[in-house]
Short mmCIF file of N, CA and C in Angstrom, two decimals:
data_model
loop_
_atom_site.label_atom_id
_atom_site.label_comp_id
_atom_site.label_asym_id
_atom_site.label_seq_id
_atom_site.Cartn_x
_atom_site.Cartn_y
_atom_site.Cartn_z
N UNK A 20 19.94 -11.06 -13.08
CA UNK A 20 18.71 -10.30 -13.24
C UNK A 20 18.52 -10.01 -14.73
N UNK A 21 17.35 -10.34 -15.25
CA UNK A 21 17.08 -10.12 -16.66
C UNK A 21 15.65 -9.65 -16.82
N UNK A 22 15.47 -8.40 -17.20
CA UNK A 22 14.15 -7.83 -17.41
C UNK A 22 13.20 -8.03 -16.24
N UNK A 23 13.70 -7.91 -15.04
CA UNK A 23 12.84 -7.92 -13.87
C UNK A 23 12.52 -9.28 -13.29
N UNK A 24 13.15 -10.32 -13.77
CA UNK A 24 12.90 -11.61 -13.14
C UNK A 24 14.18 -12.43 -13.09
N UNK A 25 14.18 -13.39 -12.24
CA UNK A 25 15.32 -14.26 -12.07
C UNK A 25 14.79 -15.69 -12.05
N UNK A 26 15.34 -16.55 -12.91
CA UNK A 26 14.91 -17.95 -12.95
C UNK A 26 15.79 -18.74 -11.99
N UNK A 27 15.15 -19.47 -11.12
CA UNK A 27 15.89 -20.29 -10.16
C UNK A 27 15.28 -21.68 -10.15
N UNK A 28 16.11 -22.74 -10.23
CA UNK A 28 15.54 -24.09 -10.21
C UNK A 28 14.99 -24.47 -8.84
N UNK A 29 15.58 -23.92 -7.79
CA UNK A 29 15.12 -24.16 -6.42
C UNK A 29 15.18 -22.84 -5.67
N UNK A 30 14.14 -22.55 -4.92
CA UNK A 30 14.15 -21.34 -4.11
C UNK A 30 13.04 -20.38 -4.49
N UNK A 31 13.06 -19.25 -3.84
CA UNK A 31 12.01 -18.25 -4.04
C UNK A 31 12.22 -17.47 -5.32
N UNK A 32 11.11 -17.08 -5.94
CA UNK A 32 11.12 -16.37 -7.20
C UNK A 32 10.27 -15.12 -7.05
N UNK A 33 10.80 -14.01 -7.51
CA UNK A 33 10.02 -12.77 -7.53
C UNK A 33 10.30 -12.05 -8.84
N UNK A 34 9.25 -11.63 -9.52
CA UNK A 34 9.37 -10.85 -10.74
C UNK A 34 8.91 -9.44 -10.40
N UNK A 35 9.74 -8.46 -10.69
CA UNK A 35 9.44 -7.08 -10.34
C UNK A 35 9.06 -6.29 -11.57
N UNK A 36 8.26 -5.26 -11.37
CA UNK A 36 7.89 -4.35 -12.45
C UNK A 36 9.05 -3.40 -12.73
N UNK A 37 9.41 -3.29 -14.01
CA UNK A 37 10.48 -2.37 -14.40
C UNK A 37 9.91 -1.36 -15.39
N UNK A 38 10.21 -0.11 -15.17
CA UNK A 38 9.76 0.94 -16.09
C UNK A 38 10.67 2.15 -15.97
N UNK A 39 11.09 2.69 -17.08
CA UNK A 39 11.96 3.86 -17.05
C UNK A 39 13.28 3.60 -16.37
N UNK A 40 13.73 2.33 -16.40
CA UNK A 40 15.01 1.99 -15.79
C UNK A 40 14.94 1.78 -14.29
N UNK A 41 13.75 1.91 -13.70
CA UNK A 41 13.61 1.74 -12.25
C UNK A 41 12.84 0.46 -11.94
N UNK A 42 13.22 -0.19 -10.87
CA UNK A 42 12.48 -1.36 -10.39
C UNK A 42 11.50 -0.86 -9.34
N UNK A 43 10.22 -1.13 -9.56
CA UNK A 43 9.20 -0.65 -8.62
C UNK A 43 9.13 -1.58 -7.41
N UNK A 44 8.52 -1.11 -6.35
CA UNK A 44 8.51 -1.82 -5.08
C UNK A 44 7.59 -3.02 -5.02
N UNK A 45 6.66 -3.12 -5.93
CA UNK A 45 5.68 -4.20 -5.87
C UNK A 45 6.03 -5.30 -6.86
N UNK A 46 6.06 -6.53 -6.41
CA UNK A 46 6.33 -7.62 -7.35
C UNK A 46 5.14 -7.85 -8.27
N UNK A 47 5.39 -8.49 -9.40
CA UNK A 47 4.34 -8.88 -10.32
C UNK A 47 3.94 -10.32 -10.03
N UNK A 48 4.93 -11.13 -9.70
CA UNK A 48 4.73 -12.54 -9.38
C UNK A 48 5.64 -12.89 -8.23
N UNK A 49 5.14 -13.71 -7.32
CA UNK A 49 5.97 -14.14 -6.19
C UNK A 49 5.62 -15.57 -5.86
N UNK A 50 6.61 -16.44 -5.81
CA UNK A 50 6.38 -17.84 -5.49
C UNK A 50 7.69 -18.57 -5.26
N UNK A 51 7.64 -19.88 -5.35
CA UNK A 51 8.82 -20.69 -5.09
C UNK A 51 8.91 -21.84 -6.08
N UNK A 52 10.14 -22.18 -6.44
CA UNK A 52 10.40 -23.33 -7.30
C UNK A 52 11.08 -24.43 -6.50
N UNK A 53 10.74 -25.67 -6.81
CA UNK A 53 11.45 -26.84 -6.29
C UNK A 53 11.69 -27.77 -7.47
N UNK A 54 12.93 -28.11 -7.69
CA UNK A 54 13.32 -28.96 -8.82
C UNK A 54 12.81 -28.39 -10.14
N UNK A 55 12.83 -27.07 -10.29
CA UNK A 55 12.43 -26.43 -11.53
C UNK A 55 10.93 -26.30 -11.74
N UNK A 56 10.11 -26.71 -10.77
CA UNK A 56 8.65 -26.64 -10.88
C UNK A 56 8.08 -25.69 -9.84
N UNK A 57 7.02 -24.97 -10.22
CA UNK A 57 6.34 -24.11 -9.25
C UNK A 57 5.81 -24.97 -8.12
N UNK A 58 5.98 -24.49 -6.89
CA UNK A 58 5.57 -25.25 -5.72
C UNK A 58 5.10 -24.29 -4.63
N UNK A 59 4.01 -24.63 -3.98
CA UNK A 59 3.52 -23.84 -2.86
C UNK A 59 2.71 -22.62 -3.29
N UNK A 60 2.57 -21.68 -2.38
CA UNK A 60 1.75 -20.47 -2.59
C UNK A 60 2.39 -19.54 -3.61
N UNK A 61 1.58 -19.08 -4.58
CA UNK A 61 2.01 -18.09 -5.56
C UNK A 61 1.02 -16.94 -5.53
N UNK A 62 1.56 -15.72 -5.67
CA UNK A 62 0.75 -14.51 -5.68
C UNK A 62 1.09 -13.70 -6.93
N UNK A 63 0.08 -13.08 -7.53
CA UNK A 63 0.23 -12.29 -8.75
C UNK A 63 -0.42 -10.93 -8.51
N UNK A 64 0.18 -9.85 -9.09
CA UNK A 64 -0.36 -8.50 -8.95
C UNK A 64 -0.57 -7.87 -10.32
N UNK A 65 -1.59 -7.00 -10.41
CA UNK A 65 -1.75 -6.13 -11.57
C UNK A 65 -0.66 -5.07 -11.47
N UNK A 66 -0.13 -4.61 -12.58
CA UNK A 66 1.02 -3.70 -12.56
C UNK A 66 0.62 -2.24 -12.67
N UNK A 67 -0.31 -1.79 -11.88
CA UNK A 67 -0.78 -0.42 -11.93
C UNK A 67 0.23 0.61 -11.49
N UNK A 68 1.24 0.18 -10.75
CA UNK A 68 2.22 1.12 -10.22
C UNK A 68 2.92 1.89 -11.34
N UNK A 69 3.04 1.27 -12.53
CA UNK A 69 3.67 1.97 -13.66
C UNK A 69 2.89 3.21 -14.05
N UNK A 70 1.58 3.16 -13.87
CA UNK A 70 0.72 4.29 -14.24
C UNK A 70 0.44 5.19 -13.04
N UNK A 71 1.15 5.02 -11.96
CA UNK A 71 0.95 5.84 -10.77
C UNK A 71 -0.22 5.40 -9.92
N UNK A 72 -0.73 4.19 -10.18
CA UNK A 72 -1.86 3.64 -9.42
C UNK A 72 -1.30 2.59 -8.45
N UNK A 73 -1.80 2.55 -7.24
CA UNK A 73 -1.34 1.54 -6.29
C UNK A 73 -1.61 0.14 -6.86
N UNK A 74 -0.64 -0.75 -6.81
CA UNK A 74 -0.82 -2.10 -7.36
C UNK A 74 -1.90 -2.87 -6.62
N UNK A 75 -2.54 -3.77 -7.37
CA UNK A 75 -3.63 -4.57 -6.80
C UNK A 75 -3.34 -6.04 -7.02
N UNK A 76 -3.76 -6.85 -6.09
CA UNK A 76 -3.61 -8.30 -6.21
C UNK A 76 -4.42 -8.77 -7.41
N UNK A 77 -3.84 -9.67 -8.22
CA UNK A 77 -4.53 -10.21 -9.41
C UNK A 77 -5.02 -11.63 -9.17
N UNK A 78 -4.21 -12.45 -8.49
CA UNK A 78 -4.59 -13.85 -8.25
C UNK A 78 -3.72 -14.43 -7.15
N UNK A 79 -4.24 -15.50 -6.55
CA UNK A 79 -3.45 -16.22 -5.55
C UNK A 79 -3.92 -17.65 -5.50
N UNK A 80 -2.96 -18.54 -5.30
CA UNK A 80 -3.29 -19.95 -5.21
C UNK A 80 -2.03 -20.77 -5.06
N UNK A 81 -2.20 -22.07 -5.10
CA UNK A 81 -1.10 -22.99 -4.84
C UNK A 81 -0.76 -23.82 -6.06
N UNK A 82 0.52 -24.12 -6.18
CA UNK A 82 1.01 -25.05 -7.20
C UNK A 82 1.58 -26.27 -6.49
N UNK A 83 1.35 -27.43 -7.06
CA UNK A 83 1.98 -28.66 -6.60
C UNK A 83 2.60 -29.32 -7.84
N UNK A 84 3.90 -29.52 -7.78
CA UNK A 84 4.65 -30.11 -8.90
C UNK A 84 4.40 -29.38 -10.21
N UNK A 85 4.33 -28.04 -10.16
CA UNK A 85 4.20 -27.22 -11.36
C UNK A 85 2.79 -27.03 -11.88
N UNK A 86 1.80 -27.63 -11.23
CA UNK A 86 0.41 -27.53 -11.68
C UNK A 86 -0.44 -26.81 -10.63
N UNK A 87 -1.41 -26.01 -11.12
CA UNK A 87 -2.32 -25.35 -10.19
C UNK A 87 -3.10 -26.42 -9.43
N UNK A 88 -3.28 -26.17 -8.13
CA UNK A 88 -3.94 -27.16 -7.28
C UNK A 88 -4.73 -26.43 -6.21
N UNK A 89 -5.88 -26.98 -5.84
CA UNK A 89 -6.66 -26.42 -4.76
C UNK A 89 -7.45 -25.19 -5.14
N UNK A 90 -7.77 -24.40 -4.14
CA UNK A 90 -8.65 -23.23 -4.29
C UNK A 90 -7.85 -22.01 -4.74
N UNK A 91 -8.28 -21.38 -5.83
CA UNK A 91 -7.65 -20.17 -6.35
C UNK A 91 -8.63 -19.02 -6.32
N UNK A 92 -8.10 -17.81 -6.09
CA UNK A 92 -8.90 -16.59 -6.11
C UNK A 92 -8.31 -15.65 -7.14
N UNK A 93 -9.21 -15.00 -7.89
CA UNK A 93 -8.82 -14.02 -8.90
C UNK A 93 -9.48 -12.69 -8.54
N UNK A 94 -8.71 -11.61 -8.66
CA UNK A 94 -9.18 -10.29 -8.27
C UNK A 94 -9.32 -9.38 -9.49
N UNK A 95 -10.30 -8.48 -9.43
CA UNK A 95 -10.52 -7.54 -10.53
C UNK A 95 -9.59 -6.35 -10.46
N UNK A 96 -9.57 -5.58 -11.53
CA UNK A 96 -8.72 -4.39 -11.57
C UNK A 96 -9.46 -3.15 -11.06
N UNK A 97 -10.77 -3.16 -11.12
CA UNK A 97 -11.54 -1.97 -10.75
C UNK A 97 -11.71 -1.81 -9.23
N UNK A 98 -12.02 -2.88 -8.55
CA UNK A 98 -12.31 -2.81 -7.12
C UNK A 98 -11.20 -3.50 -6.33
N UNK A 99 -10.47 -2.71 -5.58
CA UNK A 99 -9.33 -3.22 -4.83
C UNK A 99 -9.74 -4.36 -3.88
N UNK A 100 -8.99 -5.44 -3.95
CA UNK A 100 -9.15 -6.60 -3.07
C UNK A 100 -10.51 -7.29 -3.17
N UNK A 101 -11.25 -7.06 -4.24
CA UNK A 101 -12.54 -7.73 -4.43
C UNK A 101 -12.33 -8.95 -5.32
N UNK A 102 -12.75 -10.10 -4.84
CA UNK A 102 -12.62 -11.34 -5.60
C UNK A 102 -13.66 -11.33 -6.72
N UNK A 103 -13.20 -11.56 -7.98
CA UNK A 103 -14.15 -11.62 -9.10
C UNK A 103 -14.43 -13.06 -9.51
N UNK A 104 -13.53 -13.98 -9.12
CA UNK A 104 -13.76 -15.39 -9.44
C UNK A 104 -12.99 -16.27 -8.48
N UNK A 105 -13.61 -17.38 -8.12
CA UNK A 105 -12.96 -18.41 -7.33
C UNK A 105 -13.20 -19.73 -8.04
N UNK A 106 -12.22 -20.61 -7.98
CA UNK A 106 -12.42 -21.94 -8.54
C UNK A 106 -11.39 -22.90 -7.95
N UNK A 107 -11.64 -24.17 -8.14
CA UNK A 107 -10.74 -25.20 -7.65
C UNK A 107 -10.05 -25.89 -8.82
N UNK A 108 -8.80 -26.27 -8.59
CA UNK A 108 -8.00 -26.98 -9.59
C UNK A 108 -7.56 -28.33 -9.03
N UNK A 109 -7.51 -29.31 -9.89
CA UNK A 109 -6.94 -30.61 -9.57
C UNK A 109 -5.94 -30.93 -10.67
N UNK A 110 -4.67 -31.05 -10.31
CA UNK A 110 -3.58 -31.35 -11.26
C UNK A 110 -3.62 -30.42 -12.47
N UNK A 111 -3.84 -29.13 -12.23
CA UNK A 111 -3.79 -28.13 -13.27
C UNK A 111 -5.08 -27.94 -14.05
N UNK A 112 -6.08 -28.75 -13.80
CA UNK A 112 -7.35 -28.64 -14.53
C UNK A 112 -8.39 -27.92 -13.67
N UNK A 113 -9.01 -26.89 -14.26
CA UNK A 113 -10.07 -26.17 -13.57
C UNK A 113 -11.27 -27.11 -13.44
N UNK A 114 -11.82 -27.21 -12.24
CA UNK A 114 -12.89 -28.14 -11.97
C UNK A 114 -14.26 -27.52 -12.19
N UNK A 115 -15.00 -28.07 -13.16
CA UNK A 115 -16.36 -27.59 -13.40
C UNK A 115 -17.18 -27.79 -12.15
N UNK A 116 -18.10 -26.90 -11.93
CA UNK A 116 -18.95 -26.99 -10.75
C UNK A 116 -18.38 -26.26 -9.55
N UNK A 117 -17.11 -25.79 -9.65
CA UNK A 117 -16.52 -25.07 -8.52
C UNK A 117 -16.32 -23.59 -8.82
N UNK A 118 -16.62 -23.17 -10.05
CA UNK A 118 -16.36 -21.80 -10.45
C UNK A 118 -17.47 -20.88 -9.94
N UNK A 119 -17.07 -19.85 -9.23
CA UNK A 119 -18.01 -18.83 -8.76
C UNK A 119 -17.50 -17.49 -9.27
N UNK A 120 -18.33 -16.77 -9.99
CA UNK A 120 -17.97 -15.44 -10.48
C UNK A 120 -18.78 -14.39 -9.73
N UNK A 121 -18.11 -13.31 -9.34
CA UNK A 121 -18.75 -12.22 -8.63
C UNK A 121 -18.72 -10.98 -9.51
N UNK A 122 -19.79 -10.23 -9.47
CA UNK A 122 -19.85 -8.98 -10.23
C UNK A 122 -19.98 -7.84 -9.24
N UNK A 123 -19.22 -6.77 -9.48
CA UNK A 123 -19.28 -5.60 -8.62
C UNK A 123 -19.73 -4.40 -9.43
N UNK A 124 -20.44 -3.52 -8.79
CA UNK A 124 -20.90 -2.30 -9.44
C UNK A 124 -20.44 -1.11 -8.60
N UNK A 125 -20.28 0.02 -9.26
CA UNK A 125 -19.89 1.23 -8.55
C UNK A 125 -21.16 1.93 -8.05
N UNK A 126 -21.17 2.27 -6.78
CA UNK A 126 -22.30 2.97 -6.18
C UNK A 126 -21.73 4.13 -5.38
N UNK A 127 -21.91 5.32 -5.88
CA UNK A 127 -21.40 6.53 -5.24
C UNK A 127 -19.89 6.43 -4.98
N UNK A 128 -19.17 5.93 -5.99
CA UNK A 128 -17.72 5.85 -5.89
C UNK A 128 -17.18 4.66 -5.12
N UNK A 129 -18.05 3.77 -4.67
CA UNK A 129 -17.60 2.59 -3.92
C UNK A 129 -18.05 1.33 -4.64
N UNK A 130 -17.23 0.29 -4.54
CA UNK A 130 -17.59 -1.00 -5.13
C UNK A 130 -18.53 -1.74 -4.18
N UNK A 131 -19.61 -2.21 -4.74
CA UNK A 131 -20.55 -3.01 -3.95
C UNK A 131 -20.85 -4.30 -4.71
N UNK A 132 -21.12 -5.39 -3.98
CA UNK A 132 -21.41 -6.65 -4.66
C UNK A 132 -22.63 -6.55 -5.55
N UNK A 133 -22.54 -7.22 -6.69
CA UNK A 133 -23.67 -7.32 -7.61
C UNK A 133 -24.13 -8.76 -7.67
N UNK A 134 -24.21 -9.29 -8.85
CA UNK A 134 -24.70 -10.64 -9.09
C UNK A 134 -23.60 -11.68 -8.87
N UNK A 135 -23.97 -12.84 -8.34
CA UNK A 135 -23.07 -13.97 -8.20
C UNK A 135 -23.51 -15.04 -9.18
N UNK A 136 -22.56 -15.59 -9.94
CA UNK A 136 -22.89 -16.60 -10.95
C UNK A 136 -22.07 -17.86 -10.70
N UNK A 137 -22.74 -18.98 -10.52
CA UNK A 137 -22.08 -20.27 -10.38
C UNK A 137 -22.09 -20.94 -11.74
N UNK A 138 -21.03 -21.64 -12.10
CA UNK A 138 -20.99 -22.27 -13.42
C UNK A 138 -22.08 -23.33 -13.56
N UNK A 139 -22.58 -23.89 -12.47
CA UNK A 139 -23.66 -24.86 -12.53
C UNK A 139 -24.92 -24.18 -13.06
N UNK A 140 -25.16 -22.94 -12.64
CA UNK A 140 -26.32 -22.18 -13.12
C UNK A 140 -26.22 -21.96 -14.63
N UNK A 141 -25.00 -21.69 -15.15
CA UNK A 141 -24.83 -21.46 -16.58
C UNK A 141 -25.16 -22.72 -17.37
N UNK A 142 -24.87 -23.88 -16.82
CA UNK A 142 -25.13 -25.13 -17.52
C UNK A 142 -26.63 -25.38 -17.66
N UNK A 143 -27.43 -24.82 -16.75
CA UNK A 143 -28.88 -25.03 -16.77
C UNK A 143 -29.58 -24.08 -17.73
N UNK A 144 -28.88 -23.02 -18.17
CA UNK A 144 -29.52 -22.02 -19.04
C UNK A 144 -29.72 -22.54 -20.44
#
Protein backbone atom coordinates (compact mmCIF):
# COMPACT_ATOMS: atom_id res chain seq x y z
CA UNK A 1 0.00 0.00 0.00
CA UNK A 2 1.48 3.34 -1.01
CA UNK A 3 -0.41 6.62 -0.64
CA UNK A 4 -3.80 5.00 -1.07
CA UNK A 5 -3.24 2.85 -4.11
CA UNK A 6 -1.79 -0.48 -5.02
CA UNK A 7 -0.32 -1.26 -8.45
CA UNK A 8 -1.11 -4.74 -9.67
CA UNK A 9 -0.18 -6.16 -13.10
CA UNK A 10 -3.22 -8.47 -13.02
CA UNK A 11 -6.33 -8.19 -10.90
CA UNK A 12 -8.58 -5.60 -9.37
CA UNK A 13 -7.33 -2.13 -8.53
CA UNK A 14 -8.80 0.32 -6.06
CA UNK A 15 -7.39 3.70 -5.06
CA UNK A 16 -8.72 5.05 -1.78
CA UNK A 17 -8.90 8.58 -0.45
CA UNK A 18 -6.45 9.20 2.39
CA UNK A 19 -6.60 12.20 4.68
CA UNK A 20 -5.39 12.81 8.21
CA UNK A 21 -3.92 9.31 8.31
CA UNK A 22 -7.31 7.68 7.71
CA UNK A 23 -8.48 5.76 4.66
CA UNK A 24 -11.99 6.86 3.73
CA UNK A 25 -14.69 4.39 2.72
CA UNK A 26 -15.14 5.58 -0.85
CA UNK A 27 -12.67 4.68 -3.56
CA UNK A 28 -11.33 7.31 -5.94
CA UNK A 29 -10.73 4.85 -8.77
CA UNK A 30 -11.86 1.27 -9.19
CA UNK A 31 -11.06 -1.07 -12.06
CA UNK A 32 -9.04 -4.06 -13.19
CA UNK A 33 -5.69 -4.69 -14.83
CA UNK A 34 -4.78 -7.53 -17.18
CA UNK A 35 -1.16 -7.88 -18.26
CA UNK A 36 -0.44 -4.43 -16.82
CA UNK A 37 -3.16 -2.69 -18.89
CA UNK A 38 -6.50 -1.28 -17.77
CA UNK A 39 -9.25 -3.68 -18.81
CA UNK A 40 -13.02 -3.73 -18.40
CA UNK A 41 -15.27 -1.38 -16.42
CA UNK A 42 -13.60 1.49 -14.53
CA UNK A 43 -15.31 3.90 -12.15
CA UNK A 44 -14.01 7.24 -10.82
CA UNK A 45 -15.31 9.39 -7.92
CA UNK A 46 -14.91 13.01 -6.86
CA UNK A 47 -13.20 13.07 -3.46
CA UNK A 48 -15.71 15.17 -1.53
CA UNK A 49 -15.58 12.90 1.49
CA UNK A 50 -12.40 14.70 2.64
CA UNK A 51 -14.44 17.87 3.04
CA UNK A 52 -17.31 16.10 4.80
CA UNK A 53 -19.39 15.91 1.61
CA UNK A 54 -20.77 12.60 0.38
CA UNK A 55 -18.62 11.40 -2.55
CA UNK A 56 -20.03 11.63 -6.05
CA UNK A 57 -19.38 9.59 -9.16
CA UNK A 58 -17.03 11.45 -11.56
CA UNK A 59 -16.87 9.12 -14.58
CA UNK A 60 -17.48 5.59 -15.76
CA UNK A 61 -16.56 3.62 -18.82
CA UNK A 62 -14.62 0.73 -20.25
CA UNK A 63 -11.00 0.14 -21.13
CA UNK A 64 -9.80 -2.42 -23.65
CA UNK A 65 -6.06 -3.13 -23.71
CA UNK A 66 -5.35 0.05 -21.73
CA UNK A 67 -7.34 2.41 -23.97
CA UNK A 68 -10.74 4.01 -23.39
CA UNK A 69 -13.35 2.25 -25.48
CA UNK A 70 -17.08 2.52 -26.03
CA UNK A 71 -19.56 4.80 -24.30
CA UNK A 72 -18.31 6.92 -21.37
CA UNK A 73 -20.29 9.08 -18.95
CA UNK A 74 -18.92 12.02 -16.97
CA UNK A 75 -20.69 13.45 -13.92
CA UNK A 76 -20.63 16.96 -12.49
CA UNK A 77 -19.67 17.96 -8.97
CA UNK A 78 -22.69 20.17 -8.29
CA UNK A 79 -25.60 17.84 -9.07
CA UNK A 80 -25.35 14.34 -7.66
CA UNK A 81 -25.56 11.57 -10.29
CA UNK A 82 -26.31 14.02 -13.12
CA UNK A 83 -24.45 13.27 -16.34
CA UNK A 84 -22.72 16.41 -17.70
CA UNK A 85 -21.14 14.76 -20.74
CA UNK A 86 -21.33 11.53 -22.70
CA UNK A 87 -19.09 10.47 -25.54
CA UNK A 88 -17.79 7.44 -27.37
CA UNK A 89 -14.17 6.31 -27.65
CA UNK A 90 -12.49 4.07 -30.19
CA UNK A 91 -8.99 2.85 -29.24
CA UNK A 92 -8.55 5.74 -26.81
CA UNK A 93 -9.65 8.49 -29.19
CA UNK A 94 -12.74 10.57 -28.40
CA UNK A 95 -15.06 10.33 -31.39
CA UNK A 96 -16.28 13.62 -32.84
CA UNK A 97 -19.99 13.67 -33.42
CA UNK A 98 -20.70 11.55 -30.32
CA UNK A 99 -20.13 14.19 -27.63
CA UNK A 100 -23.24 15.35 -25.80
CA UNK A 101 -22.93 17.95 -23.06
CA UNK A 102 -25.70 18.60 -20.54
CA UNK A 103 -26.13 21.75 -18.51
CA UNK A 104 -27.94 21.81 -15.18
CA UNK A 105 -29.27 24.77 -13.28
CA UNK A 106 -30.34 25.12 -9.67
CA UNK A 107 -34.05 25.75 -9.21
CA UNK A 108 -35.23 26.14 -5.63
CA UNK A 109 -32.30 24.06 -4.37
CA UNK A 110 -32.74 21.25 -6.90
CA UNK A 111 -30.81 20.47 -10.06
CA UNK A 112 -32.91 20.58 -13.20
CA UNK A 113 -31.85 19.98 -16.80
CA UNK A 114 -30.87 23.02 -18.81
CA UNK A 115 -29.44 23.18 -22.32
CA UNK A 116 -28.14 20.13 -24.22
CA UNK A 117 -25.25 20.72 -26.62
CA UNK A 118 -24.12 18.24 -29.28
CA UNK A 119 -20.63 18.74 -30.71
CA UNK A 120 -22.17 18.62 -34.21
CA UNK A 121 -24.12 21.78 -33.35
CA UNK A 122 -20.87 23.52 -32.30
CA UNK A 123 -19.31 22.72 -35.66
CA UNK A 124 -22.17 24.51 -37.44
CA UNK A 125 -21.76 27.73 -35.42
